[in-house]
PDB file of C-alpha atoms in Angstrom:
ATOM      1  CA  MET A  13      62.820  76.983  24.396  1.00 97.00           C
ATOM      2  CA  ASP A  14      64.556  78.722  21.509  1.00 98.00           C
ATOM      3  CA  LEU A  15      63.369  82.118  22.787  1.00 98.00           C
ATOM      4  CA  ALA A  16      64.625  81.295  26.280  1.00 98.00           C
ATOM      5  CA  LEU A  17      68.004  80.305  24.814  1.00 98.00           C
ATOM      6  CA  ASP A  18      68.100  83.644  22.956  1.00 98.00           C
ATOM      7  CA  GLU A  19      67.492  85.428  26.271  1.00 98.00           C
ATOM      8  CA  ALA A  20      70.259  83.351  27.897  1.00 98.00           C
ATOM      9  CA  ARG A  21      72.694  84.298  25.116  1.00 98.00           C
ATOM     10  CA  ALA A  22      71.787  87.969  25.577  1.00 98.00           C
ATOM     11  CA  ALA A  23      72.397  87.625  29.328  1.00 98.00           C
ATOM     12  CA  ALA A  24      75.838  86.139  28.649  1.00 98.00           C
ATOM     13  CA  GLY A  25      76.559  89.076  26.351  1.00 97.00           C
ATOM     14  CA  ARG A  26      75.884  91.393  29.304  1.00 97.00           C
ATOM     15  CA  GLY A  27      78.232  89.369  31.513  1.00 97.00           C
ATOM     16  CA  GLU A  28      75.381  87.701  33.387  1.00 98.00           C
ATOM     17  CA  VAL A  29      75.091  83.971  34.024  1.00 98.00           C
ATOM     18  CA  PRO A  30      73.365  82.778  30.829  1.00 98.00           C
ATOM     19  CA  VAL A  31      69.888  81.848  31.965  1.00 98.00           C
ATOM     20  CA  GLY A  32      66.821  82.823  29.978  1.00 98.00           C
ATOM     21  CA  ALA A  33      63.098  82.418  30.579  1.00 99.00           C
ATOM     22  CA  VAL A  34      59.893  82.898  28.602  1.00 99.00           C
ATOM     23  CA  VAL A  35      56.255  82.799  29.755  1.00 99.00           C
ATOM     24  CA  LEU A  36      53.699  81.734  27.163  1.00 98.00           C
ATOM     25  CA  GLY A  37      49.981  82.296  27.497  1.00 98.00           C
ATOM     26  CA  PRO A  38      47.319  79.646  26.885  1.00 97.00           C
ATOM     27  CA  ASP A  39      47.251  80.635  23.204  1.00 97.00           C
ATOM     28  CA  GLY A  40      51.044  80.398  22.872  1.00 97.00           C
ATOM     29  CA  ALA A  41      51.589  84.168  22.869  1.00 98.00           C
ATOM     30  CA  VAL A  42      54.741  85.443  24.586  1.00 98.00           C
ATOM     31  CA  LEU A  43      53.653  87.272  27.739  1.00 98.00           C
ATOM     32  CA  GLY A  44      57.076  87.833  29.256  1.00 98.00           C
ATOM     33  CA  LYS A  45      60.701  87.039  28.529  1.00 98.00           C
ATOM     34  CA  ALA A  46      63.965  87.842  30.230  1.00 98.00           C
ATOM     35  CA  GLY A  47      67.517  86.838  30.918  1.00 98.00           C
ATOM     36  CA  ASN A  48      69.362  87.120  34.195  1.00 98.00           C
ATOM     37  CA  ARG A  49      70.039  90.726  35.290  1.00 98.00           C
ATOM     38  CA  THR A  50      71.345  90.291  38.841  1.00 98.00           C
ATOM     39  CA  LEU A  51      74.584  92.174  38.157  1.00 98.00           C
ATOM     40  CA  GLU A  52      73.065  94.895  36.005  1.00 97.00           C
ATOM     41  CA  LEU A  53      70.249  95.643  38.440  1.00 98.00           C
ATOM     42  CA  ARG A  54      72.320  94.904  41.555  1.00 98.00           C
ATOM     43  CA  ASP A  55      69.420  92.705  42.619  1.00 98.00           C
ATOM     44  CA  PRO A  56      69.861  89.108  43.780  1.00 98.00           C
ATOM     45  CA  SER A  57      66.239  88.411  42.881  1.00 98.00           C
ATOM     46  CA  ALA A  58      66.651  89.472  39.234  1.00 98.00           C
ATOM     47  CA  HIS A  59      66.708  85.896  37.975  1.00 98.00           C
ATOM     48  CA  ALA A  60      65.369  85.301  34.468  1.00 98.00           C
ATOM     49  CA  GLU A  61      62.318  83.430  35.757  1.00 98.00           C
ATOM     50  CA  LEU A  62      61.270  86.182  38.158  1.00 98.00           C
ATOM     51  CA  LEU A  63      61.723  88.912  35.566  1.00 98.00           C
ATOM     52  CA  ALA A  64      59.734  86.969  32.959  1.00 99.00           C
ATOM     53  CA  ILE A  65      56.981  86.204  35.480  1.00 98.00           C
ATOM     54  CA  ARG A  66      56.801  89.877  36.507  1.00 98.00           C
ATOM     55  CA  GLU A  67      56.507  90.948  32.872  1.00 98.00           C
ATOM     56  CA  ALA A  68      53.817  88.337  32.173  1.00 98.00           C
ATOM     57  CA  CYS A  69      51.836  89.414  35.244  1.00 98.00           C
ATOM     58  CA  ALA A  70      52.044  93.032  34.094  1.00 98.00           C
ATOM     59  CA  THR A  71      50.937  92.022  30.598  1.00 98.00           C
ATOM     60  CA  LEU A  72      47.888  90.209  31.979  1.00 98.00           C
ATOM     61  CA  ALA A  73      47.305  92.689  34.835  1.00 98.00           C
ATOM     62  CA  SER A  74      47.104  89.731  37.196  1.00 98.00           C
ATOM     63  CA  GLU A  75      49.219  88.140  39.916  1.00 97.00           C
ATOM     64  CA  ARG A  76      48.211  84.703  38.598  1.00 98.00           C
ATOM     65  CA  LEU A  77      49.424  83.056  35.420  1.00 98.00           C
ATOM     66  CA  VAL A  78      46.871  80.256  35.319  1.00 97.00           C
ATOM     67  CA  ASP A  79      47.121  78.177  32.124  1.00 98.00           C
ATOM     68  CA  CYS A  80      50.478  79.774  31.298  1.00 98.00           C
ATOM     69  CA  ASP A  81      53.719  77.884  30.719  1.00 98.00           C
ATOM     70  CA  LEU A  82      57.276  78.811  31.655  1.00 99.00           C
ATOM     71  CA  TYR A  83      60.325  77.812  29.626  1.00 98.00           C
ATOM     72  CA  VAL A  84      63.674  78.313  31.343  1.00 98.00           C
ATOM     73  CA  THR A  85      67.132  77.198  30.323  1.00 98.00           C
ATOM     74  CA  LEU A  86      68.234  76.059  33.803  1.00 98.00           C
ATOM     75  CA  GLU A  87      66.450  74.164  36.565  1.00 98.00           C
ATOM     76  CA  PRO A  88      64.931  76.847  38.828  1.00 98.00           C
ATOM     77  CA  CYS A  89      66.325  77.591  42.289  1.00 98.00           C
ATOM     78  CA  ALA A  90      64.132  77.573  45.404  1.00 98.00           C
ATOM     79  CA  MET A  91      63.330  81.289  45.099  1.00 98.00           C
ATOM     80  CA  CYS A  92      62.167  80.893  41.506  1.00 98.00           C
ATOM     81  CA  ALA A  93      60.293  77.658  42.256  1.00 98.00           C
ATOM     82  CA  ALA A  94      58.328  79.508  44.936  1.00 98.00           C
ATOM     83  CA  ALA A  95      57.439  82.282  42.488  1.00 98.00           C
ATOM     84  CA  ILE A  96      56.380  79.697  39.908  1.00 98.00           C
ATOM     85  CA  SER A  97      54.097  78.112  42.486  1.00 98.00           C
ATOM     86  CA  PHE A  98      52.627  81.419  43.681  1.00 98.00           C
ATOM     87  CA  ALA A  99      52.010  82.516  40.081  1.00 98.00           C
ATOM     88  CA  ARG A 100      50.148  79.242  39.446  1.00 98.00           C
ATOM     89  CA  ILE A 101      52.201  78.425  36.329  1.00 98.00           C
ATOM     90  CA  ARG A 102      50.595  75.450  34.570  1.00 98.00           C
ATOM     91  CA  ARG A 103      53.724  73.813  33.114  1.00 98.00           C
ATOM     92  CA  LEU A 104      57.431  74.291  33.698  1.00 98.00           C
ATOM     93  CA  TYR A 105      59.855  73.274  30.966  1.00 98.00           C
ATOM     94  CA  PHE A 106      63.549  73.549  31.785  1.00 98.00           C
ATOM     95  CA  GLY A 107      66.764  72.758  29.954  1.00 98.00           C
ATOM     96  CA  ALA A 108      69.836  71.979  32.021  1.00 98.00           C
ATOM     97  CA  ALA A 109      69.594  70.297  35.398  1.00 98.00           C
ATOM     98  CA  ASP A 110      71.299  72.100  38.290  1.00 97.00           C
ATOM     99  CA  ALA A 111      72.571  69.643  40.878  1.00 96.00           C
ATOM    100  CA  LYS A 112      74.041  72.458  42.978  1.00 96.00           C
ATOM    101  CA  GLY A 113      71.360  75.166  42.985  1.00 97.00           C
ATOM    102  CA  GLY A 114      68.298  73.561  41.460  1.00 98.00           C
ATOM    103  CA  ALA A 115      65.205  73.069  43.586  1.00 98.00           C
ATOM    104  CA  VAL A 116      62.892  71.132  41.293  1.00 98.00           C
ATOM    105  CA  GLU A 117      64.601  67.786  40.670  1.00 97.00           C
ATOM    106  CA  HIS A 118      67.504  68.501  43.028  1.00 97.00           C
ATOM    107  CA  GLY A 119      67.973  70.005  46.485  1.00 96.00           C
ATOM    108  CA  PRO A 120      64.706  70.729  48.265  1.00 96.00           C
ATOM    109  CA  ARG A 121      62.474  69.461  45.408  1.00 98.00           C
ATOM    110  CA  PHE A 122      60.186  72.380  46.130  1.00 98.00           C
ATOM    111  CA  PHE A 123      57.090  71.170  44.296  1.00 98.00           C
ATOM    112  CA  ALA A 124      57.116  67.833  46.142  1.00 97.00           C
ATOM    113  CA  GLN A 125      56.873  69.490  49.568  1.00 97.00           C
ATOM    114  CA  ALA A 126      53.610  69.284  51.509  1.00 95.00           C
ATOM    115  CA  THR A 127      53.770  73.052  52.052  1.00 94.00           C
ATOM    116  CA  CYS A 128      53.743  73.768  48.299  1.00 96.00           C
ATOM    117  CA  HIS A 129      50.318  75.172  47.404  1.00 93.00           C
ATOM    118  CA  HIS A 130      50.592  74.660  43.642  1.00 98.00           C
ATOM    119  CA  ALA A 131      52.889  72.389  41.673  1.00 98.00           C
ATOM    120  CA  PRO A 132      53.143  72.786  37.909  1.00 98.00           C
ATOM    121  CA  GLU A 133      53.631  69.903  35.536  1.00 98.00           C
ATOM    122  CA  VAL A 134      57.422  69.675  35.131  1.00 98.00           C
ATOM    123  CA  TYR A 135      59.361  68.664  32.027  1.00 98.00           C
ATOM    124  CA  GLY A 136      63.150  68.712  32.339  1.00 98.00           C
ATOM    125  CA  GLY A 137      65.831  68.256  29.721  1.00 97.00           C
ATOM    126  CA  ILE A 138      64.157  70.395  27.031  1.00 97.00           C
ATOM    127  CA  GLY A 139      66.997  71.969  25.031  1.00 97.00           C
ATOM    128  CA  GLU A 140      69.406  70.573  27.593  1.00 98.00           C
ATOM    129  CA  THR A 141      72.382  70.223  25.246  1.00 98.00           C
ATOM    130  CA  ALA A 142      72.279  73.860  24.119  1.00 98.00           C
ATOM    131  CA  ALA A 143      71.570  75.196  27.622  1.00 98.00           C
ATOM    132  CA  THR A 144      74.404  73.174  29.153  1.00 98.00           C
ATOM    133  CA  ALA A 145      76.826  74.275  26.435  1.00 98.00           C
ATOM    134  CA  LEU A 146      75.984  77.943  27.058  1.00 97.00           C
ATOM    135  CA  LEU A 147      76.689  77.577  30.759  1.00 97.00           C
ATOM    136  CA  LYS A 148      79.890  75.579  30.304  1.00 97.00           C
ATOM    137  CA  ASP A 149      81.257  78.011  27.710  1.00 96.00           C
ATOM    138  CA  PHE A 150      80.390  80.999  29.889  1.00 96.00           C
ATOM    139  CA  PHE A 151      82.129  79.643  32.972  1.00 95.00           C
ATOM    140  CA  ALA A 152      85.105  78.305  30.999  1.00 93.00           C
ATOM    141  CA  ALA A 153      85.689  81.814  29.641  1.00 91.00           C
ATOM    142  CA  ARG A 154      85.622  83.190  33.202  1.00 85.00           C
ATOM    143  CA  ARG A 155      88.395  80.884  34.429  1.00 79.00           C
TER     144      ARG A 155
END
């Protein structure tokens, strides 16, 4: 989670919402890492999770990330949860819960839906204090 927090801090430094994500392979090697880049890339899909998943898929030359784990600083939204499912991520670890935009433990609870083809093991609250502080500080500075 420390690497994901580093990516979130870098995103904040670019003026992006501070969310970071890291994909680890079965051996623990970093396959992909990213922070949000929606503003920079002018792309609403440039969430940290999607960018990290894309990089990991390119690293493995595969559209599947079987036996890989994703660490992200904020509970994924529905778009990212779908990508996590399609990529066949083994385990999802996330920091801060997102009651407004989250789709794992909040909102649509994507992985609990009958239409979800693959649900990873989910572990929330990992690094939650640091992830929450990053978000609160970022938005407090914006007000």
